[in-house]
Tab-separated table of C-alpha atoms (C1' of nucleotides) in Angstrom:
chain	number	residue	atom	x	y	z
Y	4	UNK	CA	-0.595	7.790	-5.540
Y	5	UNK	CA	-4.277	8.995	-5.075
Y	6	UNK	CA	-5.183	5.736	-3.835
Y	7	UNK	CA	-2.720	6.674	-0.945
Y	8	UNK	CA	-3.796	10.087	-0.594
Y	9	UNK	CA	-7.650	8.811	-0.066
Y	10	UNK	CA	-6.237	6.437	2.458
Y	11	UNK	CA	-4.069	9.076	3.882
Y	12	UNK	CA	-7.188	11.487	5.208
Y	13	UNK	CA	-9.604	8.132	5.689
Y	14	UNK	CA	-6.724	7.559	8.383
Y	15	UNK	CA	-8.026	10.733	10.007
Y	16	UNK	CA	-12.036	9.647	9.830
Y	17	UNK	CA	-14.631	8.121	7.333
Y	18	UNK	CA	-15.506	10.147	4.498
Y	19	UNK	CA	-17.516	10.175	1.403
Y	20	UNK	CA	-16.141	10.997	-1.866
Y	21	UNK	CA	-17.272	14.388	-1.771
Y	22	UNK	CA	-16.185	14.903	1.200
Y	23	UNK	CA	-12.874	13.720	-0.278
Y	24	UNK	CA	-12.753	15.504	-3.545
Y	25	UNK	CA	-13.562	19.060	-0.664
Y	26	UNK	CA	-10.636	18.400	1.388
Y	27	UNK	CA	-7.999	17.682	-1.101
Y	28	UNK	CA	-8.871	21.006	-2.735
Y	29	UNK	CA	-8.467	22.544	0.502
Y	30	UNK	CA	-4.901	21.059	1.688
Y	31	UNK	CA	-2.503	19.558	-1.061
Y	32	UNK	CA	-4.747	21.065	-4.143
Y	33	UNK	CA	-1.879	22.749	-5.670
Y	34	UNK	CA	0.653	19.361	-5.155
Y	35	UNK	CA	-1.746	16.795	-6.071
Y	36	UNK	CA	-5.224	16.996	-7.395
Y	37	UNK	CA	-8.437	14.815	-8.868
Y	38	UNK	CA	-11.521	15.306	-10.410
Y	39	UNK	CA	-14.468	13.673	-8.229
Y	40	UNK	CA	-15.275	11.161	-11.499
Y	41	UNK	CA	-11.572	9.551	-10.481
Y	42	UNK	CA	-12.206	9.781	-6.695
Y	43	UNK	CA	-15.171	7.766	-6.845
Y	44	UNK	CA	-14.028	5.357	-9.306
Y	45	UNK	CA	-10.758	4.990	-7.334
Y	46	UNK	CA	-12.448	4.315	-4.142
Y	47	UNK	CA	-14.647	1.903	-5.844
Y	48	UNK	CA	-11.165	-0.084	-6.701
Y	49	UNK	CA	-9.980	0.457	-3.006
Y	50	UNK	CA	-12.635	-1.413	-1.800
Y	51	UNK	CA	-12.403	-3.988	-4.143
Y	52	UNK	CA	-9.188	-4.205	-3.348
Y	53	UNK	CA	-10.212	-4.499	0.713
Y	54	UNK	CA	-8.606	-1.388	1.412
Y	55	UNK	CA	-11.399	0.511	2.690
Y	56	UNK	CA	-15.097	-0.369	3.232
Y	57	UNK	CA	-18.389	1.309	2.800
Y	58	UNK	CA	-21.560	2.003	4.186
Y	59	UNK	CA	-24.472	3.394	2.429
Y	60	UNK	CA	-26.559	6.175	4.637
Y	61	UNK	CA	-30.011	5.458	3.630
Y	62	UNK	CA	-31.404	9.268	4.686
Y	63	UNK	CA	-34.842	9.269	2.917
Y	64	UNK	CA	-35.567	11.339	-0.238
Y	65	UNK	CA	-31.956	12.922	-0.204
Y	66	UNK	CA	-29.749	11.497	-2.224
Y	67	UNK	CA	-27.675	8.348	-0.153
Y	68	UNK	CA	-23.686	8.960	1.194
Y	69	UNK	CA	-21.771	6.179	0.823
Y	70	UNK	CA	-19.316	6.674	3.508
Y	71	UNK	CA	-15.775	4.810	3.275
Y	72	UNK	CA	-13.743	3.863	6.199
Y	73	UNK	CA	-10.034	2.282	5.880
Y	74	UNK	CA	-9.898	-1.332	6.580
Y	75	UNK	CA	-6.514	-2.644	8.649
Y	76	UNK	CA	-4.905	-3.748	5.145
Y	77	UNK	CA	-5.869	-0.122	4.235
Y	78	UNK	CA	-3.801	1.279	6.982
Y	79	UNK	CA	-0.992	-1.218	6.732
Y	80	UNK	CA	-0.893	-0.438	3.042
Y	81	UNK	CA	-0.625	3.764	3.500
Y	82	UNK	CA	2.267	2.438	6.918
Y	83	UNK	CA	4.115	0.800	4.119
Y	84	UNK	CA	3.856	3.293	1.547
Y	85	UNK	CA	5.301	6.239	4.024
Y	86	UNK	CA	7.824	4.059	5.428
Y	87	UNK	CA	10.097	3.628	2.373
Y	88	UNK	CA	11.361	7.111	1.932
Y	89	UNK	CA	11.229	8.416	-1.678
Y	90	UNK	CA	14.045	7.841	-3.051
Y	91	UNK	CA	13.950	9.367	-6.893
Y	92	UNK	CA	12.935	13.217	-7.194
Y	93	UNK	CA	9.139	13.606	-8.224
Y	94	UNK	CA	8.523	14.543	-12.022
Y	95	UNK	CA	7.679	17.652	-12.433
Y	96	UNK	CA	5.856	19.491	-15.792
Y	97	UNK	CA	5.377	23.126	-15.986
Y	98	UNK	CA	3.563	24.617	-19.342
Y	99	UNK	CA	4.263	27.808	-18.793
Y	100	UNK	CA	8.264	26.975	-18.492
Y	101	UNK	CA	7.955	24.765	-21.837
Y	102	UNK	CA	6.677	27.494	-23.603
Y	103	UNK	CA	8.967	29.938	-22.582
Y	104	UNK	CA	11.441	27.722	-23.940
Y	105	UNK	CA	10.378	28.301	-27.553
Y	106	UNK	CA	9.351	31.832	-26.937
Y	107	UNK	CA	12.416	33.022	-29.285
Y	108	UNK	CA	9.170	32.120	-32.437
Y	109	UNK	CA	6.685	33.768	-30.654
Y	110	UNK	CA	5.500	37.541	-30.977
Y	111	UNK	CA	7.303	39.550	-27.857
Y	112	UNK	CA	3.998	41.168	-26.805
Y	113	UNK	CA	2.501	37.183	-26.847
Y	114	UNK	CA	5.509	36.165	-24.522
Y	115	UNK	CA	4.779	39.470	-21.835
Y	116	UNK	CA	0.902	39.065	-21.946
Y	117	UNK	CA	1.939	35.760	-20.765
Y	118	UNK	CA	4.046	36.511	-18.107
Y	119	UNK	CA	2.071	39.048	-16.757
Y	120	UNK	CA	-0.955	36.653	-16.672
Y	121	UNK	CA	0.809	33.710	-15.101
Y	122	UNK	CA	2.362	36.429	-12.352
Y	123	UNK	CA	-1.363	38.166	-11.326
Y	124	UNK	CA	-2.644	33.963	-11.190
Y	125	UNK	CA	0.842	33.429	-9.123
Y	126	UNK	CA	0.229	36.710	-6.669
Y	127	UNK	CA	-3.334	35.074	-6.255
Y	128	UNK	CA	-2.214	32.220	-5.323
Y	129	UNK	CA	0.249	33.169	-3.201
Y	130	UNK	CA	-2.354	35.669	-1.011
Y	131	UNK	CA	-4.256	32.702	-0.712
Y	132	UNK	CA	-1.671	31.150	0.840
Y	133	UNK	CA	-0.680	34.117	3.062
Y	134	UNK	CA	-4.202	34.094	4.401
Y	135	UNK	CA	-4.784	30.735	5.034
Y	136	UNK	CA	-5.161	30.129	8.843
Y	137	UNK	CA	-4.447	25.825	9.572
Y	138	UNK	CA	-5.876	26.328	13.184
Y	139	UNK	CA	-8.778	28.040	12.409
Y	140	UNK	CA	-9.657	25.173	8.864
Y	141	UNK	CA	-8.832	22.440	11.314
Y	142	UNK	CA	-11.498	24.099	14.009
Y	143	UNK	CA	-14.117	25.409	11.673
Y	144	UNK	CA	-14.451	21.662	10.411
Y	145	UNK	CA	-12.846	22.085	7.173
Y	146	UNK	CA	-11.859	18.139	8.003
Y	147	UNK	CA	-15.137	17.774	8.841
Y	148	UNK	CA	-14.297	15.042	11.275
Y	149	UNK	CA	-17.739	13.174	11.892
Y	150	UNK	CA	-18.998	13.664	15.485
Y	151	UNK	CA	-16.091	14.977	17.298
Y	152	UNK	CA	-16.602	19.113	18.258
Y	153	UNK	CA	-14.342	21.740	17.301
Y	154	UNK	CA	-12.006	21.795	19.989
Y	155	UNK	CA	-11.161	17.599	20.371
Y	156	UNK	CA	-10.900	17.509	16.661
Y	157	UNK	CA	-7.986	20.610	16.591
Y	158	UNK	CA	-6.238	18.574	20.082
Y	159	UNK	CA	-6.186	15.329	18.031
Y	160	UNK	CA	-5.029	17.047	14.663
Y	161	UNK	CA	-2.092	18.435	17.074
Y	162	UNK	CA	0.618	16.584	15.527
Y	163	UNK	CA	-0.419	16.766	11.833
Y	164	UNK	CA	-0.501	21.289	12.048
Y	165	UNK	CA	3.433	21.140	11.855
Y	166	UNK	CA	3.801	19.369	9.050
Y	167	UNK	CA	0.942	21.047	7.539
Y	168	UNK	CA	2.563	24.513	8.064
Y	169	UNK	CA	5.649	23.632	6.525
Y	170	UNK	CA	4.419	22.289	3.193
Y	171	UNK	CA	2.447	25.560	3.487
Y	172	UNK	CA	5.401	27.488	3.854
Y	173	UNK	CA	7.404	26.163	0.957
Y	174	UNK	CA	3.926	27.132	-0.793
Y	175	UNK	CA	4.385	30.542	0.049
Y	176	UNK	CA	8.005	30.629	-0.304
Y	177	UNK	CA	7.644	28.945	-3.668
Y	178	UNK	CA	5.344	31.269	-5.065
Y	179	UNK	CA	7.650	34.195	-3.577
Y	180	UNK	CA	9.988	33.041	-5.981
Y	181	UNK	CA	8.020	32.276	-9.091
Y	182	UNK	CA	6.643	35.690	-9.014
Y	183	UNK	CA	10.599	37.524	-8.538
Y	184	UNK	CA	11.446	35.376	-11.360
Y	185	UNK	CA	8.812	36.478	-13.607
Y	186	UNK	CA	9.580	39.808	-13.234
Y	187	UNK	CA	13.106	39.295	-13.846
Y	188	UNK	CA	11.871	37.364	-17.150
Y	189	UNK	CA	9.515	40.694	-18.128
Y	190	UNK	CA	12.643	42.821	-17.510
Y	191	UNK	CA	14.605	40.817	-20.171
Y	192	UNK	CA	12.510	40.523	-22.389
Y	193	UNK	CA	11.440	43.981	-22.271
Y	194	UNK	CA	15.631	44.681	-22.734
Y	195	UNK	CA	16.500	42.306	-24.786
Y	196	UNK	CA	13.955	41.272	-27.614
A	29	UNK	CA	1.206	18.303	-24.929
A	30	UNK	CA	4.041	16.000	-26.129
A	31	UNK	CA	2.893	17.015	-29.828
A	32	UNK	CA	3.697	20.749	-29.359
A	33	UNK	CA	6.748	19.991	-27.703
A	34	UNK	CA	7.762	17.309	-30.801
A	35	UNK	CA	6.739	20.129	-33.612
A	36	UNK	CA	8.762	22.768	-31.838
A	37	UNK	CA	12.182	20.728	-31.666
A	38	UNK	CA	10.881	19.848	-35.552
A	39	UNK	CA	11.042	23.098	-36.251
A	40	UNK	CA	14.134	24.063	-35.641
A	41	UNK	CA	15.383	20.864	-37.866
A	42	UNK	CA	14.316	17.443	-39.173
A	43	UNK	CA	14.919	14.507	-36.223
A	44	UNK	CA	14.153	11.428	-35.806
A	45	UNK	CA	12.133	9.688	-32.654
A	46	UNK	CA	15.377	8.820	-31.379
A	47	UNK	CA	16.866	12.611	-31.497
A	48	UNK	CA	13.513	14.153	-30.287
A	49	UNK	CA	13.760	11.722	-27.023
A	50	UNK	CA	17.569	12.473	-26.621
A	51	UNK	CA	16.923	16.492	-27.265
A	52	UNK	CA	14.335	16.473	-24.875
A	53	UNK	CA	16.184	14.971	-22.056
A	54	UNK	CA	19.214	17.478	-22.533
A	55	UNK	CA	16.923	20.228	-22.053
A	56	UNK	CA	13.385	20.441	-20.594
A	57	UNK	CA	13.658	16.969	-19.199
A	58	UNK	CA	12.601	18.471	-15.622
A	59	UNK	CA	9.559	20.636	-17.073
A	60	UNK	CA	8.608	17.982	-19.362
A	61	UNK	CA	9.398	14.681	-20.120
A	62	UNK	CA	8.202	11.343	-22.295
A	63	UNK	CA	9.214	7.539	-23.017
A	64	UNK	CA	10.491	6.778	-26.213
A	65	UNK	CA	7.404	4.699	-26.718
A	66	UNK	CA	5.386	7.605	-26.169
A	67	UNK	CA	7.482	9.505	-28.509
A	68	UNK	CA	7.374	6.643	-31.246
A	69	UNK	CA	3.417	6.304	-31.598
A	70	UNK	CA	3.057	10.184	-31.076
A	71	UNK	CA	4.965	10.663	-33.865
A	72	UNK	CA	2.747	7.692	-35.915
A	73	UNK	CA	-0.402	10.053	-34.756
A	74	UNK	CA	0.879	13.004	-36.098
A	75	UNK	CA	1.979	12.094	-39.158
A	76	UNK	CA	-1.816	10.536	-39.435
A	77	UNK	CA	-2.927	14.096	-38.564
A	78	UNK	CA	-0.628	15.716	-41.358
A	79	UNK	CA	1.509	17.599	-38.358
A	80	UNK	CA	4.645	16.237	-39.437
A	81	UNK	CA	6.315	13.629	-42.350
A	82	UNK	CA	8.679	11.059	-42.277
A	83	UNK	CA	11.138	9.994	-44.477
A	84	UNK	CA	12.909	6.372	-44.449
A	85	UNK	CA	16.654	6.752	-44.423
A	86	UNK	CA	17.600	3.502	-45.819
A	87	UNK	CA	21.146	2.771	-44.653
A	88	UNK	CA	22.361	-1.126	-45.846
A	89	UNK	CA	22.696	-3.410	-42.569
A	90	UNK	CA	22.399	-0.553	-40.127
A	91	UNK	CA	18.752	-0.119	-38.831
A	92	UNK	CA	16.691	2.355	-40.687
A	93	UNK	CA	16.276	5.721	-39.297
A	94	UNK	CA	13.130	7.416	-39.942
A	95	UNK	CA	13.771	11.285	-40.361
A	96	UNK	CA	10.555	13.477	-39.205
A	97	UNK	CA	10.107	16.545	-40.585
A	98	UNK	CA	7.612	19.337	-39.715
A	99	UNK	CA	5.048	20.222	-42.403
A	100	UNK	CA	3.323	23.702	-42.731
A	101	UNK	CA	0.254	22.513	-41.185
A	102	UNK	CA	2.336	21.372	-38.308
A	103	UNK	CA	3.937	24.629	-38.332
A	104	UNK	CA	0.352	26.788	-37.992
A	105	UNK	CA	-0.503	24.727	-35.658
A	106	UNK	CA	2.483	25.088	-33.253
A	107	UNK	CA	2.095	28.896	-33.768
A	108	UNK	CA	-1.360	29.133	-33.040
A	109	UNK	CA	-0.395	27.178	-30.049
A	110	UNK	CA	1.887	29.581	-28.743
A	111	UNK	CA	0.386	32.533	-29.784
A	112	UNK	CA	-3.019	31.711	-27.115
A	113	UNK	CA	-0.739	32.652	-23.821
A	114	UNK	CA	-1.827	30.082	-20.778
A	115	UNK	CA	-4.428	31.872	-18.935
A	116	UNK	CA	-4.182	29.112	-16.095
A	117	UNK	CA	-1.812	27.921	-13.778
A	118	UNK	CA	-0.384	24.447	-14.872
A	119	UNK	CA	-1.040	21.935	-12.375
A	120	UNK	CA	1.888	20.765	-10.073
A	121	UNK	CA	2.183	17.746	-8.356
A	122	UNK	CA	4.710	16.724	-5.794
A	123	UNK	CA	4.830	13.387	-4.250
A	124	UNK	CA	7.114	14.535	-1.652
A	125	UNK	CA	5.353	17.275	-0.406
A	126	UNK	CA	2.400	15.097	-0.283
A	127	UNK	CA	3.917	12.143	1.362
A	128	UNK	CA	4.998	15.294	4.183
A	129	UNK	CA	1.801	16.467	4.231
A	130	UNK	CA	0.926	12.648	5.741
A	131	UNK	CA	4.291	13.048	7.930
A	132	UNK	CA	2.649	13.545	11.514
A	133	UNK	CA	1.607	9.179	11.402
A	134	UNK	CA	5.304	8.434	10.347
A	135	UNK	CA	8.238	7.368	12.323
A	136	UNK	CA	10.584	10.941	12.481
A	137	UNK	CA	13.519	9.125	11.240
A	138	UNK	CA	11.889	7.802	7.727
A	139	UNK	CA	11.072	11.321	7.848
A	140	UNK	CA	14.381	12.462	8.077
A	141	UNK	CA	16.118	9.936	5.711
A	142	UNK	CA	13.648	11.093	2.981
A	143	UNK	CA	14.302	15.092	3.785
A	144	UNK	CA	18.617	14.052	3.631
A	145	UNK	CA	17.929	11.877	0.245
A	146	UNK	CA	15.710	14.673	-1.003
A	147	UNK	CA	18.038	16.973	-0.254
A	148	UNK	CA	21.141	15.280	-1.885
A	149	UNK	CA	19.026	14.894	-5.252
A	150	UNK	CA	18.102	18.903	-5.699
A	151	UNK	CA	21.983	19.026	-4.954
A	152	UNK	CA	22.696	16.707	-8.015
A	153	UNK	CA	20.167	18.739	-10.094
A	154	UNK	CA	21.397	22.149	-8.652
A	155	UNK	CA	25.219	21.219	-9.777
A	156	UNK	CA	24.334	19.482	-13.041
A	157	UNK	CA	22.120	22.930	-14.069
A	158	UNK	CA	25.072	25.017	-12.877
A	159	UNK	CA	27.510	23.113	-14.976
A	160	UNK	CA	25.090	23.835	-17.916
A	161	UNK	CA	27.108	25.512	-20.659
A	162	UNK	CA	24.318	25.909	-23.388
A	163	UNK	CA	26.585	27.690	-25.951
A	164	UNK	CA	28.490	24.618	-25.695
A	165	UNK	CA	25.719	22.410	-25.948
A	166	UNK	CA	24.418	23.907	-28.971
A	167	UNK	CA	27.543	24.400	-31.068
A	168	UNK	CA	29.068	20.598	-29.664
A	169	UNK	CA	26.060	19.457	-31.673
A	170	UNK	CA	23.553	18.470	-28.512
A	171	UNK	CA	21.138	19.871	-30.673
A	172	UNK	CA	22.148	17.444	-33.800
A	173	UNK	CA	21.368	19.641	-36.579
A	174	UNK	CA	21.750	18.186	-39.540
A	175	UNK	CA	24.075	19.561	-42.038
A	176	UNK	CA	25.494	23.161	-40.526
A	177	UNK	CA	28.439	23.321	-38.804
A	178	UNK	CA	28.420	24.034	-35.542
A	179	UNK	CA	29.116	28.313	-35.635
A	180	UNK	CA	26.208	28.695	-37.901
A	181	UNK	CA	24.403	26.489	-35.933
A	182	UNK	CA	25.165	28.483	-33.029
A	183	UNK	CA	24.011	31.444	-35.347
A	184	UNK	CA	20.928	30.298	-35.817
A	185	UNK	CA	19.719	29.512	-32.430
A	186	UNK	CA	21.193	32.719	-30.806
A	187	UNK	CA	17.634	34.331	-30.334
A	188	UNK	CA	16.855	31.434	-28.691
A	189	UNK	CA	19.522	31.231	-26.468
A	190	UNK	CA	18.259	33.693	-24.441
A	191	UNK	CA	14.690	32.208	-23.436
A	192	UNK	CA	16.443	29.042	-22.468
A	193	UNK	CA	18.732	30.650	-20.150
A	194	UNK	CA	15.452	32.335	-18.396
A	195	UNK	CA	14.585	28.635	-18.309
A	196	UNK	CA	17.812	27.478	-16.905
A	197	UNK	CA	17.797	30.287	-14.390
A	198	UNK	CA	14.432	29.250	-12.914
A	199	UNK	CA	15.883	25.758	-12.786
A	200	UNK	CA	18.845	26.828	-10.645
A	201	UNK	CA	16.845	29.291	-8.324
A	202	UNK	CA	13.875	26.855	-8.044
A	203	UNK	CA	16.499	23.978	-7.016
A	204	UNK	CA	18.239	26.128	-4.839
A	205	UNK	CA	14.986	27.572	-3.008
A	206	UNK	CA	14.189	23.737	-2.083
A	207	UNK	CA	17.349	22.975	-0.910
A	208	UNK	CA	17.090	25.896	1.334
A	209	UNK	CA	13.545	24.936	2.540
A	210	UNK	CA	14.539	21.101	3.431
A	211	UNK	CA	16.889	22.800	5.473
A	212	UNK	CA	14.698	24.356	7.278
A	213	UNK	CA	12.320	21.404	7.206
A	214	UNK	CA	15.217	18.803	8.529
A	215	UNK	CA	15.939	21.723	11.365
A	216	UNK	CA	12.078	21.682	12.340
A	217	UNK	CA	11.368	17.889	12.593
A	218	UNK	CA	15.029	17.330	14.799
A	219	UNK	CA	13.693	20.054	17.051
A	220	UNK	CA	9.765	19.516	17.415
A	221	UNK	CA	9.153	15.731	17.076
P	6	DT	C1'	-35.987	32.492	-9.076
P	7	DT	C1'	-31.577	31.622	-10.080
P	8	DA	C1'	-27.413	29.873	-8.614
P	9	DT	C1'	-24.656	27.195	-5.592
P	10	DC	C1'	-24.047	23.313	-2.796
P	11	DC	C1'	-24.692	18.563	-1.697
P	12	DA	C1'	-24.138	14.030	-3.692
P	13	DT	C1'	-23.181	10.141	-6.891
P	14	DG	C1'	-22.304	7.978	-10.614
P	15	DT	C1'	-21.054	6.207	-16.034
P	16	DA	C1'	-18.404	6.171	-20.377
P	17	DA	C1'	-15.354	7.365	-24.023
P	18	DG	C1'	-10.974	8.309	-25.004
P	19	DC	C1'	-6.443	10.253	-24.531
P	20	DG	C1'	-2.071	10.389	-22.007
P	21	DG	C1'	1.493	7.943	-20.061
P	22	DT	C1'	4.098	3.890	-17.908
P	23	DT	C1'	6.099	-0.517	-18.011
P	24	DA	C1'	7.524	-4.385	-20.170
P	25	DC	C1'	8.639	-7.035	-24.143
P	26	DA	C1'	11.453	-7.491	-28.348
P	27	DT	C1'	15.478	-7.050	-31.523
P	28	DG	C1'	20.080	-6.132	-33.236
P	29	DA	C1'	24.262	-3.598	-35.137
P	30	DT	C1'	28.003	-0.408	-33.743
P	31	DT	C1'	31.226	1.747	-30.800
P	32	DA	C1'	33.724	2.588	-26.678
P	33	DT	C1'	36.089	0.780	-22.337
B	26	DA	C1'	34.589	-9.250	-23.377
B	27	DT	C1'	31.239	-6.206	-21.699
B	28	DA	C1'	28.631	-2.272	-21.613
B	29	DA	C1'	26.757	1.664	-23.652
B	30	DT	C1'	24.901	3.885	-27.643
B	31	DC	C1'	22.185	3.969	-31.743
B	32	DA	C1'	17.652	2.764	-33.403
B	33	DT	C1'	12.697	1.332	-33.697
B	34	DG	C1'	8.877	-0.581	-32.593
B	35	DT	C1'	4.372	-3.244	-30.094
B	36	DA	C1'	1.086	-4.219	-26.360
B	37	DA	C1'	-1.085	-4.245	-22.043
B	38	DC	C1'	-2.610	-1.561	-18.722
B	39	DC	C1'	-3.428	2.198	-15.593
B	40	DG	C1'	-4.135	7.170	-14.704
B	41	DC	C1'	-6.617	10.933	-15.767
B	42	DT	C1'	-9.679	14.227	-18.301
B	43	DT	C1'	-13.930	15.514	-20.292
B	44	DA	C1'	-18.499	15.061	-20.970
B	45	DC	C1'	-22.890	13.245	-19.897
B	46	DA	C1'	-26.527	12.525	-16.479
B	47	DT	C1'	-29.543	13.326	-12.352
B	48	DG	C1'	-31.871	15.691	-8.601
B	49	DG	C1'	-32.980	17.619	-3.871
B	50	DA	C1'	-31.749	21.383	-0.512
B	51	DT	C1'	-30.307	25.831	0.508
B	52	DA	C1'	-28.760	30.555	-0.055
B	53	DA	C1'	-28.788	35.215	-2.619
DNA sequence: TTATCCATGTAAGCGGTTACATGATTAT
DNA sequence: ATAATCATGTAACCGCTTACATGGATAA
């Protein structure tokens, strides 16, 4: 799966693995995520596996980018990875849901100090959401597309803003409802235990 | 993880690898979930780690069942466990948001066919959580426990009956909130792409 | 001057998946 | 007769986390 998310933004322009690790944890951060010791080590594996190449950019006393690029097997790989629709819903794990489940042996203040805490880290989460702006990431070089300026860079990224938006809106709308349920978990336990 | 989940099914009654696996699928299956061969060697490690002991029921031609129970060190350390609430957000990941995110360089039908089979699989879930009945479940035995009979079974879990229908509830809201937004996806990809 | 950002790696170890392996009992 | 359920394991391998390690450039 990462190894398709890497290819998926070296589709859009060559990157370094920081640059990588940056960019995930400004788009899908909070549906997939790495730590940069797995990016590099996966990318090191990609191109092994001819999927994308590298090029070292000697620049003097600074410490050297190695920036990847997708290869054509790259590209057919990610075409043939998004062609097969998923078919099987995606595991999901949620902590805070497991331990609610065996909240009836806990303390009742230990159960609310939870909830509230998980609700304020929702809300913040959720703001963050409400105040991202795509256009203005895209323009502002969040991508950080190489050499192209602002403007070209937001006309060729076009396509990609709807679908961006609407996995941002079932961010927001998702949060929306993990908070409401929250509170309707604080005002049963606060009734009932 | 796995090992908190293990000593707080243990604590409600002696299983063995085989109930723990079966338990866990008939209730937090979609928060958490784990092979039986993960099950089987977690088990070995805890035991090792004096969390839990086993016990050999020897039964003639039959295959031997090996009976786990949860020892007081076990027992401390599931409470101190849950008595630390989560002052994080658990991490989500979601290939299918994800593979949307990467939706703009795919053909709009694939898209499409994934959003319909998507779709049709939160329906399953949705129906299957509304179709719950967890008194039933508990008293029919789901839970497996032991010796009591199933009213003073039923007895014993009724403080817990109420955290696990919070659980249940988020299942069936959260199912029903993505249902609604693939809607709302499938409506934006027929009318902008 | 202290902290943050840029930038890249290695290594140990745990968590988790997939596949292999076996075999009796019970239900359809 | 066939499939599902009960029942337990091993082994290889990959994914992922955590910690270690380094060091220049830039911003507060």
């Amino acid at each position: 799966m990462l190894k398709m998310i890497l290819l998926g933004f070296l589709n859009y322009t060559p990157m370094t693995g920081y640059d990588l690790k940056r960019v995930i944890d400004l788009s899908i951060t909070n549906f997939w995520h790495a730590h940069h010791s797995q990016i590099y080590t996966t990318l090191r594996k990609m191109e092994a596996e001819a999927l994308v190449e590298s090029e070292t950019e000697e620049q003097g006393d600074k410490l050297n980018r190695r920036v990847y690029h997708i290869t054509e097997a790259g590209r057919e790989t990610l075409h043939a990875w998004l062609a097969e629709p998923l078919d099987h819903l995606p595991a999901t794990k949620n902590d805070h849901m497991v331990r609610l489940f065996f909240s009836a042996m806990r303390d009742r203040d230990t159960v609310l100090d939870e909830l509230r805490i998980q609700r304020q880290l929702r809300q913040q989460r959720l703001a963050h959401y409400q105040n991202a702006d795509l256009e203005h990431m895209v323009s502002s070089g969040a991508g950080d597309a190489a050499d192209l300026d602002p403007a070209a860079l937001l006309d060729r990224l076009r396509p990609d803003l709807g679908y961006w938006k609407l996995v941002l809106d079932y961010g927001i709308a998702y949060e929306t409802l993990y908070i409401q349920t929250i509170d309707a978990m604080i005002t049963w336990v606060e009734a009932n235990t």
